[in-house]
XYZ file of C-alpha atoms in Angstrom:
770
model
C 80.348 74.959 71.008
C 82.311 73.031 68.542
C 84.577 75.810 67.075
C 84.472 78.487 69.343
C 86.619 77.984 72.392
C 88.941 75.802 70.564
C 92.724 76.609 69.626
C 92.914 76.526 65.997
C 95.937 78.089 64.081
C 95.877 81.567 62.680
C 94.557 81.533 59.266
C 97.388 83.570 57.929
C 100.158 81.720 59.946
C 101.805 80.019 57.173
C 102.117 83.002 54.844
C 103.541 84.900 57.820
C 106.133 82.342 59.082
C 107.030 81.672 55.540
C 107.805 85.019 54.453
C 105.066 85.467 51.742
C 104.715 89.054 50.639
C 101.918 90.336 52.822
C 103.047 93.505 54.281
C 102.624 96.931 52.623
C 106.339 97.338 51.634
C 106.229 93.660 49.941
C 103.577 94.804 47.838
C 104.530 98.255 46.983
C 105.245 98.623 43.384
C 108.926 98.748 42.609
C 108.672 102.100 40.399
C 107.144 103.982 43.553
C 108.629 107.260 44.340
C 110.775 107.241 47.512
C 109.219 109.846 49.886
C 111.194 111.331 52.870
C 110.876 114.323 54.978
C 112.989 117.159 56.119
C 112.219 117.456 59.607
C 112.790 120.234 62.237
C 115.667 120.474 64.381
C 113.985 122.923 66.578
C 111.275 122.122 69.208
C 109.578 125.546 68.365
C 110.128 127.795 65.493
C 108.522 129.499 62.523
C 109.806 128.820 58.981
C 110.892 132.423 57.683
C 111.857 130.991 54.135
C 112.618 127.916 52.344
C 115.056 127.653 49.297
C 114.684 124.289 47.329
C 116.436 125.381 44.069
C 119.533 123.235 44.506
C 117.668 120.331 45.755
C 115.414 120.098 42.793
C 118.364 119.966 40.577
C 119.558 116.652 42.163
C 118.918 114.113 39.576
C 116.011 111.660 40.021
C 113.918 114.094 42.376
C 110.269 114.433 41.087
C 108.880 116.966 43.507
C 109.589 118.895 46.782
C 106.435 120.262 48.748
C 106.312 122.806 51.547
C 103.659 124.318 53.547
C 103.116 126.769 50.718
C 102.182 123.940 48.155
C 99.599 122.313 50.241
C 96.193 122.638 51.479
C 95.871 124.719 54.593
C 92.971 122.557 56.140
C 93.212 121.598 59.853
C 92.429 118.030 61.019
C 93.571 115.740 63.673
C 95.389 112.429 62.791
C 93.575 110.529 65.718
C 91.447 107.709 64.236
C 88.297 108.177 66.089
C 84.658 108.284 65.125
C 83.655 111.625 63.769
C 83.211 114.254 65.336
C 86.626 113.432 66.613
C 87.166 114.478 70.197
C 90.809 115.413 69.423
C 91.157 119.047 68.549
C 91.666 119.973 64.781
C 95.228 121.194 65.244
C 97.247 119.856 62.447
C 98.127 120.627 58.796
C 100.036 118.355 56.411
C 102.867 120.829 56.598
C 102.588 123.738 58.638
C 104.712 127.342 58.843
C 104.869 126.825 62.626
C 106.937 123.969 63.963
C 105.912 122.593 67.283
C 108.583 119.853 68.025
C 111.767 118.425 67.081
C 110.907 116.195 63.963
C 107.898 118.035 62.668
C 107.750 117.923 58.940
C 109.172 121.050 56.996
C 109.321 119.570 53.470
C 108.305 116.450 51.729
C 110.859 115.113 49.259
C 110.181 112.630 46.457
C 112.610 110.965 44.009
C 113.307 107.805 42.219
C 115.645 106.575 45.039
C 116.651 106.927 48.585
C 119.977 108.233 47.844
C 118.768 111.208 45.755
C 116.205 112.210 48.212
C 118.528 112.094 50.998
C 121.032 114.498 48.983
C 118.059 116.626 47.994
C 117.120 117.128 51.661
C 120.716 118.118 52.443
C 120.433 120.819 50.135
C 117.190 122.573 51.189
C 117.978 125.837 52.711
C 115.452 126.838 55.498
C 115.848 129.996 57.516
C 114.017 129.556 60.834
C 112.694 132.178 63.521
C 113.519 130.015 66.588
C 110.888 130.475 69.415
C 111.274 129.497 73.108
C 109.625 126.020 73.808
C 107.687 124.659 76.750
C 109.367 121.391 77.346
C 108.235 120.563 80.848
C 104.450 119.684 80.892
C 104.003 121.096 84.482
C 104.537 124.450 83.261
C 102.392 124.394 80.224
C 98.848 125.302 81.543
C 98.136 129.044 81.191
C 102.019 129.694 79.963
C 102.270 132.729 78.151
C 104.042 130.636 75.336
C 101.150 129.297 73.278
C 101.686 126.079 71.323
C 98.599 126.589 69.101
C 97.917 130.387 68.819
C 96.173 130.141 65.286
C 92.762 131.299 64.869
C 91.539 128.501 63.019
C 92.454 125.904 65.522
C 89.012 124.020 66.588
C 87.606 121.413 69.065
C 84.662 119.590 67.759
C 83.412 118.483 70.741
C 83.128 119.784 74.229
C 85.990 118.395 75.837
C 87.295 121.430 77.759
C 89.854 122.380 75.361
C 91.186 126.032 75.016
C 93.898 126.692 72.849
C 94.726 130.128 74.384
C 95.516 128.148 77.760
C 97.482 125.325 76.013
C 94.561 123.234 77.023
C 93.758 120.004 74.929
C 91.076 118.842 77.344
C 89.945 119.441 80.869
C 87.115 117.857 82.847
C 85.827 117.082 86.428
C 83.788 114.261 87.436
C 82.492 114.093 91.148
C 80.098 111.640 92.971
C 79.465 112.298 96.440
C 81.193 114.587 99.022
C 85.108 113.843 98.161
C 86.103 116.270 100.832
C 83.881 115.444 103.724
C 84.513 111.798 103.013
C 88.423 112.189 102.982
C 88.099 114.204 106.037
C 86.249 111.722 107.881
C 88.467 108.739 106.889
C 90.901 107.395 109.583
C 93.516 106.642 106.900
C 94.563 108.479 103.781
C 97.148 107.712 101.258
C 98.360 110.867 99.313
C 100.613 110.113 96.546
C 101.740 111.472 93.260
C 102.584 108.913 90.362
C 104.584 109.796 87.320
C 104.511 107.671 84.198
C 106.766 108.457 81.059
C 105.893 108.077 77.464
C 106.471 104.741 76.084
C 107.018 103.670 72.342
C 104.920 100.886 70.716
C 108.006 99.377 69.108
C 105.977 97.479 66.678
C 108.305 95.595 64.527
C 106.913 96.943 61.387
C 107.334 100.774 61.273
C 104.603 103.167 59.972
C 104.498 102.330 56.161
C 102.285 103.481 53.206
C 102.170 103.322 49.478
C 99.893 105.394 47.325
C 99.017 105.332 43.557
C 96.023 106.626 41.252
C 93.752 103.802 40.221
C 92.180 103.246 36.779
C 89.602 105.914 37.397
C 92.081 108.532 38.726
C 91.238 107.933 42.411
C 93.670 108.049 45.257
C 94.474 104.595 46.538
C 96.218 104.468 49.807
C 97.548 101.149 50.892
C 98.748 101.510 54.364
C 99.396 99.426 57.571
C 96.964 101.034 59.687
C 94.443 99.862 62.390
C 91.799 102.248 60.907
C 91.205 102.227 57.335
C 87.756 103.902 57.244
C 88.912 106.863 59.751
C 91.992 107.233 57.193
C 89.832 107.862 54.357
C 87.862 110.448 56.295
C 90.890 112.177 57.596
C 92.819 112.197 54.345
C 89.855 113.507 52.325
C 89.948 116.506 54.575
C 93.604 116.986 54.699
C 93.859 116.845 51.088
C 90.989 118.574 50.237
C 89.320 115.723 48.386
C 85.932 114.125 48.276
C 86.019 110.807 50.396
C 84.506 109.126 47.168
C 87.981 109.818 45.224
C 89.882 107.944 48.103
C 90.365 104.191 48.613
C 92.134 102.739 51.527
C 93.395 98.959 51.630
C 94.940 97.539 54.680
C 97.285 94.688 53.944
C 98.705 92.314 56.727
C 99.952 94.428 59.570
C 103.139 93.799 61.592
C 102.128 95.238 64.992
C 100.314 98.200 65.867
C 99.484 98.262 69.614
C 97.556 101.566 69.062
C 100.118 103.455 67.395
C 98.484 102.808 63.873
C 95.242 104.197 65.224
C 96.653 107.479 64.098
C 97.331 108.661 60.430
C 101.221 108.903 60.841
C 102.612 108.154 57.388
C 99.604 108.208 55.106
C 99.487 111.848 53.947
C 103.072 112.466 52.838
C 103.211 109.854 49.958
C 99.421 110.752 49.199
C 100.451 114.355 48.750
C 103.226 113.172 46.204
C 101.017 111.035 44.376
C 98.321 113.942 44.344
C 101.162 116.280 42.843
C 102.860 113.839 40.537
C 100.294 111.414 39.546
C 102.787 108.786 40.153
C 102.929 105.973 42.787
C 104.764 106.808 45.858
C 105.629 105.160 49.249
C 106.933 106.136 52.637
C 108.481 103.739 54.937
C 109.351 105.421 58.540
C 112.969 104.623 59.686
C 113.111 103.082 63.195
C 114.427 106.444 64.507
C 111.271 108.277 62.962
C 109.035 105.606 64.497
C 110.363 106.537 67.922
C 110.938 110.230 67.537
C 107.783 111.098 65.459
C 105.405 108.084 66.097
C 102.440 108.292 68.398
C 103.890 106.906 71.920
C 101.802 106.489 74.998
C 101.067 109.829 76.866
C 103.303 110.875 79.831
C 101.089 111.424 82.857
C 101.567 112.696 86.387
C 98.515 111.182 88.747
C 97.727 112.483 92.089
C 95.899 109.865 94.205
C 94.146 110.324 97.494
C 92.764 107.282 98.799
C 90.661 107.218 102.141
C 89.664 104.169 104.207
C 88.741 103.299 107.765
C 90.906 101.055 110.025
C 89.123 97.845 108.914
C 90.025 98.431 105.273
C 86.661 99.686 103.749
C 87.441 102.119 101.152
C 85.455 105.345 101.624
C 86.640 107.697 99.023
C 88.910 107.820 96.003
C 90.349 111.005 94.205
C 92.438 111.118 91.267
C 94.079 114.226 89.399
C 95.769 113.547 85.975
C 97.814 116.085 84.130
C 98.559 114.482 80.831
C 101.023 115.819 78.470
C 99.590 115.854 74.894
C 102.795 117.009 73.185
C 102.787 119.274 70.259
C 99.330 117.899 68.904
C 96.286 116.738 70.490
C 95.773 113.300 69.126
C 93.917 111.004 71.533
C 94.553 113.790 74.136
C 90.871 114.007 75.330
C 90.080 110.410 75.499
C 93.071 108.561 76.765
C 92.753 110.426 79.932
C 89.274 109.387 80.742
C 90.496 105.914 81.328
C 92.804 106.998 83.922
C 90.159 107.391 86.347
C 86.856 105.827 84.976
C 88.491 102.301 84.493
C 90.558 102.175 87.750
C 88.483 103.572 90.214
C 85.305 101.752 89.118
C 86.941 98.414 90.377
C 86.847 99.651 93.976
C 82.900 100.296 93.617
C 81.939 100.590 97.213
C 83.379 103.759 98.126
C 80.864 106.642 99.196
C 82.698 109.312 96.993
C 84.580 109.695 94.005
C 86.552 112.620 92.016
C 88.426 112.390 89.047
C 89.544 115.567 87.109
C 92.294 116.056 84.580
C 93.950 118.798 82.478
C 95.500 117.636 79.010
C 98.232 120.297 78.111
C 100.197 121.125 74.933
C 103.953 121.229 74.917
C 106.722 121.182 72.508
C 107.546 117.538 72.939
C 106.331 115.073 70.344
C 102.871 114.262 70.459
C 101.214 111.338 72.217
C 98.794 108.848 70.985
C 97.014 105.495 71.566
C 98.774 102.718 72.959
C 97.574 99.546 74.567
C 95.667 100.033 77.656
C 95.038 103.857 76.773
C 95.285 105.549 79.863
C 94.044 102.882 81.996
C 97.618 101.434 82.257
C 98.753 104.662 83.733
C 95.657 105.023 86.202
C 96.099 101.355 87.395
C 99.619 101.925 88.159
C 98.880 104.954 90.421
C 95.767 103.567 92.051
C 96.841 99.920 92.545
C 100.120 101.119 94.118
C 97.998 103.478 96.370
C 95.915 100.126 97.376
C 99.194 98.074 98.032
C 100.491 101.210 100.230
C 97.086 101.236 102.127
C 97.439 97.513 102.776
C 100.938 98.244 104.268
C 99.637 100.986 106.651
C 96.743 98.960 107.558
C 99.153 95.904 108.100
C 96.475 93.919 105.971
C 97.256 91.402 103.250
C 96.560 93.170 100.050
C 94.483 90.206 98.720
C 92.236 90.585 101.737
C 92.086 94.333 101.281
C 90.926 93.852 97.813
C 88.359 91.202 98.713
C 86.609 93.810 100.900
C 86.258 96.442 98.183
C 86.079 94.682 94.544
C 83.221 95.375 92.589
C 80.455 92.485 92.132
C 77.950 91.351 89.602
C 74.809 93.139 89.646
C 76.314 96.540 90.982
C 76.026 99.756 89.246
C 79.560 101.024 88.441
C 79.187 104.841 89.501
C 82.656 105.682 88.328
C 82.370 103.492 84.936
C 79.629 105.630 83.462
C 76.875 104.079 85.683
C 77.005 100.916 83.673
C 75.674 97.718 85.579
C 78.249 94.734 85.920
C 76.763 91.970 84.447
C 79.714 89.286 84.301
C 82.797 89.276 86.475
C 85.092 86.290 87.814
C 87.788 88.650 89.290
C 87.583 87.029 92.815
C 88.207 83.610 91.187
C 90.957 85.167 89.143
C 92.644 86.412 92.315
C 92.364 83.014 94.149
C 93.779 81.053 91.095
C 96.651 83.648 90.862
C 97.329 83.040 94.620
C 97.124 79.431 94.370
C 99.383 79.403 91.421
C 101.967 81.409 93.131
C 101.955 79.902 96.738
C 101.080 83.456 98.009
C 100.848 82.425 101.510
C 104.121 81.007 101.903
C 106.055 83.535 99.831
C 104.303 86.870 100.939
C 105.874 89.327 101.371
C 109.571 88.313 101.102
C 112.197 85.681 101.715
C 115.913 86.457 102.407
C 117.709 83.901 100.254
C 121.022 84.555 102.272
C 123.052 85.555 99.460
C 122.596 89.399 98.865
C 119.229 88.258 97.198
C 115.750 88.830 98.461
C 112.620 87.068 96.750
C 109.592 89.002 97.015
C 105.887 88.804 95.740
C 103.521 91.550 94.745
C 100.015 91.752 93.203
C 97.730 93.871 91.280
C 94.121 93.780 89.516
C 92.601 95.466 86.645
C 89.597 95.935 84.390
C 89.204 97.574 81.049
C 86.354 97.551 78.623
C 85.104 95.966 75.314
C 84.677 98.818 72.826
C 83.229 102.198 73.136
C 79.627 102.073 74.064
C 76.968 103.844 72.238
C 79.463 105.159 69.698
C 81.628 102.595 67.721
C 80.043 100.385 65.298
C 81.035 97.316 63.286
C 79.522 95.535 60.389
C 79.973 92.058 58.561
C 78.814 90.607 55.278
C 78.420 87.092 54.342
C 77.645 85.648 51.059
C 77.390 82.059 49.634
C 79.194 81.131 46.695
C 78.902 78.313 44.365
C 80.150 74.821 45.437
C 78.506 75.953 48.992
C 81.440 77.767 50.602
C 81.088 81.141 52.277
C 83.058 84.604 52.189
C 83.164 86.741 55.371
C 83.696 90.350 54.736
C 85.051 92.263 57.517
C 85.994 95.926 58.038
C 87.922 95.184 61.370
C 91.760 95.476 60.947
C 93.654 92.117 62.035
C 97.020 93.740 63.165
C 98.439 90.333 63.945
C 96.421 89.534 66.821
C 94.244 86.849 64.858
C 90.895 88.712 64.629
C 90.204 87.406 61.229
C 90.685 83.737 62.602
C 88.407 84.305 65.670
C 85.703 86.012 63.707
C 85.852 83.028 61.138
C 85.400 80.834 64.269
C 82.366 82.552 65.273
C 80.815 82.371 61.778
C 81.682 78.683 61.636
C 80.072 78.102 64.732
C 76.847 79.812 63.679
C 76.965 78.170 60.120
C 77.899 74.812 61.676
C 80.731 74.280 59.455
C 84.499 73.995 59.519
C 86.659 77.275 59.264
C 88.149 76.168 56.106
C 84.884 76.808 54.506
C 84.848 80.449 55.142
C 86.964 82.956 53.278
C 87.734 85.906 55.120
C 88.346 89.078 52.997
C 90.242 91.974 55.059
C 89.638 95.565 54.702
C 89.476 97.509 51.556
C 87.183 100.553 52.020
C 85.564 100.389 48.556
C 84.060 97.023 49.352
C 84.289 95.853 53.054
C 81.315 96.599 55.176
C 81.807 99.701 57.582
C 83.971 99.130 60.800
C 85.380 101.847 63.173
C 88.485 99.976 63.270
C 90.551 97.677 65.822
C 90.976 99.671 68.985
C 89.457 100.173 72.303
C 89.399 96.517 72.773
C 86.417 96.343 70.599
C 86.973 93.571 67.968
C 86.037 90.457 69.652
C 82.794 92.081 71.348
C 81.700 94.475 68.640
C 82.621 92.792 65.373
C 81.744 89.379 66.807
C 78.374 90.381 67.667
C 77.984 91.993 64.111
C 79.222 88.515 62.739
C 76.534 86.442 64.786
C 73.821 89.008 63.782
C 74.774 88.567 60.124
C 75.018 84.729 60.423
C 71.526 84.867 61.665
C 70.164 86.901 59.017
C 72.109 85.043 56.469
C 70.686 81.554 57.714
C 67.296 83.015 57.239
C 67.734 83.986 53.562
C 69.204 80.486 52.897
C 66.019 78.975 54.199
C 63.910 81.399 52.147
C 65.567 80.713 49.035
C 65.530 76.854 49.715
C 61.754 77.301 50.300
C 61.498 78.377 46.699
C 63.558 75.822 45.347
C 61.847 73.053 47.530
C 58.453 74.374 47.026
C 57.604 74.471 50.669
C 57.132 77.029 53.368
C 59.999 78.563 55.127
C 58.507 77.331 58.511
C 58.882 73.620 57.550
C 62.735 74.004 57.102
C 65.706 73.511 59.244
C 69.393 74.347 58.735
C 71.966 71.722 60.190
C 75.180 72.954 58.574
C 75.277 70.796 55.546
C 71.877 71.083 54.068
C 68.336 72.526 54.600
C 65.506 70.007 54.959
C 62.028 69.618 55.494
C 61.192 68.516 59.076
C 59.048 65.661 57.719
C 62.050 64.380 55.920
C 60.513 64.374 52.619
C 62.624 67.222 50.866
C 66.104 68.568 51.511
C 68.681 70.699 49.394
C 72.494 70.575 50.252
C 74.495 73.954 50.720
C 76.472 72.927 47.796
C 73.289 72.595 45.646
C 71.685 75.827 47.119
C 75.053 77.607 46.338
C 75.175 76.476 42.669
C 71.491 77.130 42.074
C 71.777 80.668 43.546
C 73.986 81.503 40.680
C 71.728 80.520 37.978
C 68.664 82.635 36.357
C 65.468 82.426 38.148
C 67.232 82.271 41.630
C 68.792 84.926 44.021
C 72.506 85.147 45.105
C 72.374 84.959 48.851
C 74.245 87.553 50.964
C 73.384 89.407 54.330
C 75.051 92.128 56.102
C 74.169 93.393 59.716
C 75.728 96.144 61.978
C 76.265 96.192 65.627
C 76.889 98.559 68.279
C 76.550 98.271 72.034
C 75.172 100.432 74.632
C 77.591 98.950 77.336
C 81.265 98.080 77.339
C 81.474 95.058 79.645
C 84.776 94.951 81.260
C 87.290 92.091 81.485
C 89.259 91.449 84.539
C 92.807 90.107 85.557
C 94.688 89.271 88.501
C 98.559 89.569 88.310
C 101.109 88.181 90.703
C 104.690 88.636 90.225
C 107.733 87.136 92.133
C 111.096 88.815 91.848
C 114.466 88.330 93.189
C 116.315 91.408 93.881
C 120.148 91.802 94.343
C 120.582 93.998 97.605
C 124.006 95.207 96.175
C 123.071 96.431 92.889
C 119.265 97.057 92.886
C 118.841 94.598 89.987
C 115.490 93.122 89.652
C 115.043 89.620 88.137
C 111.568 88.201 87.407
C 110.980 84.787 88.781
C 107.446 84.201 88.045
C 104.433 86.261 86.748
C 101.016 84.400 87.005
C 98.072 85.989 85.077
C 94.553 85.141 85.500
C 92.125 86.487 83.012
C 88.427 86.781 82.966
C 87.600 87.629 79.233
C 84.425 85.984 79.276
C 84.600 83.035 76.887
C 87.803 82.894 75.089
C 87.122 82.394 71.663
C 90.451 80.897 70.777
C 92.370 80.199 73.816
C 95.729 79.783 72.448
C 95.453 83.246 70.762
C 94.018 84.731 74.064
C 97.014 83.277 75.870
C 99.422 84.985 73.144
C 97.887 88.217 73.707
C 98.315 87.818 77.455
C 101.814 86.964 77.339
C 102.549 90.021 74.809
C 100.562 92.394 76.994
C 102.493 91.366 80.079
C 105.755 91.529 78.556
C 104.992 95.125 77.364
C 103.893 95.854 80.895
C 107.256 94.674 82.356
C 109.099 96.849 79.860
C 107.135 100.011 80.908
C 107.516 98.991 84.485
C 111.450 98.474 84.675
C 113.252 99.535 81.165
C 111.482 101.909 79.074
C 112.539 105.405 79.209
C 111.969 108.286 77.006
C 114.634 110.702 77.603
C 114.945 114.127 75.890
C 117.974 116.658 75.950
C 117.596 120.287 76.954
C 116.491 121.331 73.460
C 113.713 118.829 73.246
C 115.663 116.248 71.159
C 114.866 112.523 71.869
C 118.091 110.886 73.063
C 116.493 107.303 73.259
C 115.831 106.959 69.473
C 117.007 103.505 68.819
C 116.645 99.959 70.245
C 120.217 100.619 71.423
C 119.205 103.418 73.791
C 115.542 102.506 74.510
C 115.395 99.147 75.980
C 112.421 96.827 75.727
C 112.695 93.507 77.455
C 113.766 90.437 75.718
C 112.560 86.852 76.456
C 115.324 86.526 78.800
C 114.184 89.655 80.877
C 110.410 88.629 81.453
C 111.051 85.491 83.320
C 108.565 82.645 83.506
C 105.007 84.036 82.337
C 102.067 81.624 83.387
C 98.482 82.411 82.012
C 95.322 80.915 83.163
C 91.595 81.763 82.215
C 88.734 81.910 84.855
C 85.879 82.551 82.466
C 82.704 84.200 83.184
C 79.781 84.520 80.672
C 78.924 87.812 79.735
C 75.295 87.861 78.503
C 75.725 90.586 75.893
C 78.901 89.216 74.359
C 79.391 86.956 71.286
C 79.126 83.507 72.804
C 79.752 85.106 76.199
C 82.911 86.744 75.321
C 84.601 90.082 76.200
C 87.745 91.699 75.254
C 91.229 90.862 76.055
C 93.503 92.812 74.037
C 94.401 95.868 76.557
C 93.340 94.343 79.933
C 96.772 92.297 80.082
C 99.131 95.169 80.185
C 97.726 96.990 83.258
C 98.829 94.847 86.297
C 102.760 94.359 85.649
C 103.808 97.790 86.844
C 101.745 97.991 90.054
C 102.571 94.457 91.002
C 106.153 95.003 90.412
C 106.114 98.287 92.406
C 104.715 96.271 95.335
C 107.134 93.409 95.056
C 110.074 95.826 94.981
C 108.979 97.539 98.061
C 108.308 94.290 99.671
C 111.891 93.272 98.893
C 113.584 96.794 99.401
C 111.134 99.113 101.369
C 111.829 101.389 98.698
C 108.766 103.095 97.387
C 108.808 103.949 93.676
C 106.153 106.370 92.224
C 107.883 106.730 88.843
C 108.367 104.491 85.899
C 110.742 102.930 85.025
C 111.605 101.479 88.250
C 115.327 100.997 87.366
C 118.133 99.261 89.372
C 119.606 102.654 89.960
C 116.548 104.096 91.357
C 116.167 101.024 93.661
C 119.828 101.127 94.764
C 119.722 104.795 95.502
C 116.611 104.367 97.542
C 118.054 101.437 99.718
C 121.089 103.559 100.308
C 118.733 106.603 101.491
C 116.973 103.997 103.577
C 120.278 102.898 105.256
C 121.142 106.528 105.746
C 117.944 107.117 107.695
C 118.299 103.918 109.487
C 114.864 102.930 108.306
C 115.913 99.837 106.488
C 114.033 96.790 107.784
C 113.491 93.383 105.845
C 111.350 91.755 108.224
C 108.102 93.285 107.261
C 106.409 94.111 104.021
C 103.090 93.906 102.166
C-alpha cells in the first residue's frame, strides 16, 4: 500500500486553521431572519393559552409560531434508518411540555435584540403538572409522560407509552440462574452513570431558505443529512422531493448531531415567511436542550470459579430516556451486547433492560453509544473479581477473552475474524511497566501512585441495516471527483476515503476532488455514526473504484480499437499488454468529453452482514493525594486494534480525543438539576470538561490486525477509544485508596469521603490492591 496507512494532512486543514468561512454560520446570508425559542420554565405542563399580541408589535418581528400554527405530525428526531426504532413521540411545537426548555413558541425577526424583546412579551398561561424527575420511579407510574393516543412505535422494541416505557427487552443464553448459583464467587454490584454533554465547539446551527424552484433548502451542521431530509419532510408535512439538505464543515458532533435538533425551527419560519432564517443554539441551549448521553443504572452479576474462569454474566440496565425517546431503544442495546461479548467463554448470559420516559431533558447519541456505560460497569466488576481472587487483572482477562474464530454469542452470534487484543494488552503492559507499578506505590509525601486497566470492543457500523454509497467520475485533464454521502464532522473521513480511492486508482490524493454532502447530488449514505464510515463507506469507495476502472478500460478499448481483456491500468495510463497501444488518463478524460465517446462515472453501494469489532487496552497511572482525594493522571497508555489504520495520524488524534472525553466522563462531568428539573450545570463555568492540563500524558500505539471484510483490512476507531478510561480509573483509584466507586463522576470529594469512611471502619490498608 502506497497511500493507505500513511499520515497525510487532512484535506481541509488549511481552511480550518486559517479561519476560512466553512461552517454553517459563516455562510448563512446576512439577511437571514434570526430565530429563537420561548422555552418552557416547567418540567411538566400543559399550555392553556398564549397571547402574542404585544410581542408581534415589536419592530422587526416577522412571525411568532405556536403549537396551533404548525403541523401536528408526530415524529422522532433520532437520525436512524427508517423505520426508526425510536418512538414517534414529538411535534415541532406541542401543547404538552415535558421538560424544562421544551419549545413553547418560535420567534423570528430581523435582529436578535428584537427577537429577545418579543419573547419577553409573550404571555403564556400554563397548567403546571407534577413531573417525574427520578428515573427509578418512572416505570408504571400513574403520571404519564406521553398519554397522547397518536404516540407510535414503528418497531417492536417493547415500548409502551401507558407504562412510560420507551423500550424493553430480554436476551438470555444458557441457564443464568443455575450457573450463578453454582459459581464459587459472584460479584453483585450496581453502577450509575450520569448524562454527559458532548460539548462540541460548534453548537447546533442551521439556516434555511427557499431555492429558485421554491424548494426548502436546509443548510445544517449535521451528521445525518439524508435522515434530516426524511424527518423534516414528515414534521413539516412536505414531500421529500421539496427538501434539500446541505452539510458544510462541522465543528464537532460526537453523536449530538445524529439528531435533528436545530433544523426544524428555522425551516418552519422559512415555510411561513418565504424568507431565509437561521438558528444558532446558545451554549446554554446546547447544554439544556441538546441530546446528551443517557443516564443509566446497570446491575451486574458476574460469576466465576476460584481459578478465574468466568461462568456467567448478567446485566440489567435502567436507562433514562428523558422526555423523548431519541436513540433510547438502541443505545441501551450496546450496554450488554458489546461489553459481555468480550468475555466469550461463559456458559450463560442474560441482558435485559428498561428504557423509561421522565421529565428530564431527552438523551441521545454520544460517542460509545451505550457501550461506554456498559464497559464502565462490567470492566469494574471484572477488576473487582480480580481483587476477590487475588489475581492480576491482566491474567484474569487472558483466561477469558474472546479469540479469533469464536462465535460471539452475546454479540448477535457473529464470528470474530480479526483480533489483536491480547497483543494490545501486552504492549500496554510493557509501555507502563505494569509489573513494577501494580497495584500502587506510596510516594511518602501523602501521595500514592497506582495503576489500573480495562479493555473494550465496539463495532464497525450497523450490520444488515445501514448502507453507504460513493460515486466517482473522470474529469477532462484526467483528475477525479469523488462524491460522498458520509458526513465528515472533523474526524477527517473525507481525507481517508480519498486515500482509499487514491490507493485503488494508483494516484496521488491531490488528483481526487472530494465533494461533501448535498442530498440533491450526493449518493445516499445513512450518515456518520455507529463507527461506520471507515468500514461501510470505505468499502463502498473500493467497490466504486473497481467498477470505475472497468469502465475506463471499456472506454479505452473503444478508442484504441482492441479488446478489454488486452488492457491494463497502471494509474497513469491504460495500455495494451503487448505494448503496442496506450492512452493516458489525461487523454482518456479529454476524449470522454467529446462527441462519440462516453463520460465515465461509476457508483456502488455497500452494506455489511457483520460489524467487526475493533479492540483497545487502556492502562492508566494516577497519583492520588491522601489528604484531599485529588487524582492527577500521570500516564495513560492506549493500544488500539482498528485493523489497518488508514491514516495513523488521524487515528491517533481520534484516540487521544476519545480518551480525553472518557477521562472527563470519569472524573469531572456532572449534570445536575434542581428539584424543579432545571439544569444547574448549563455553562462551561459549571460543567467542567478536562483541559490539556487535566488529562496528563496520553500515549497511543496501534497493534494492527487485518479484518478480511474491511477496506484494506480496516475496522472502525471512532468510538472504541472512549470506553476504557472510566473503568481503568476506577480501578486505579481503588488500588490507591481502597475506595470502591460505582457512580460517575469519581470526584475528589467522593474519594476523600470514602477514605474517611474506610478509616472509620478501620479497613484502610495500602499494602494490598488489584
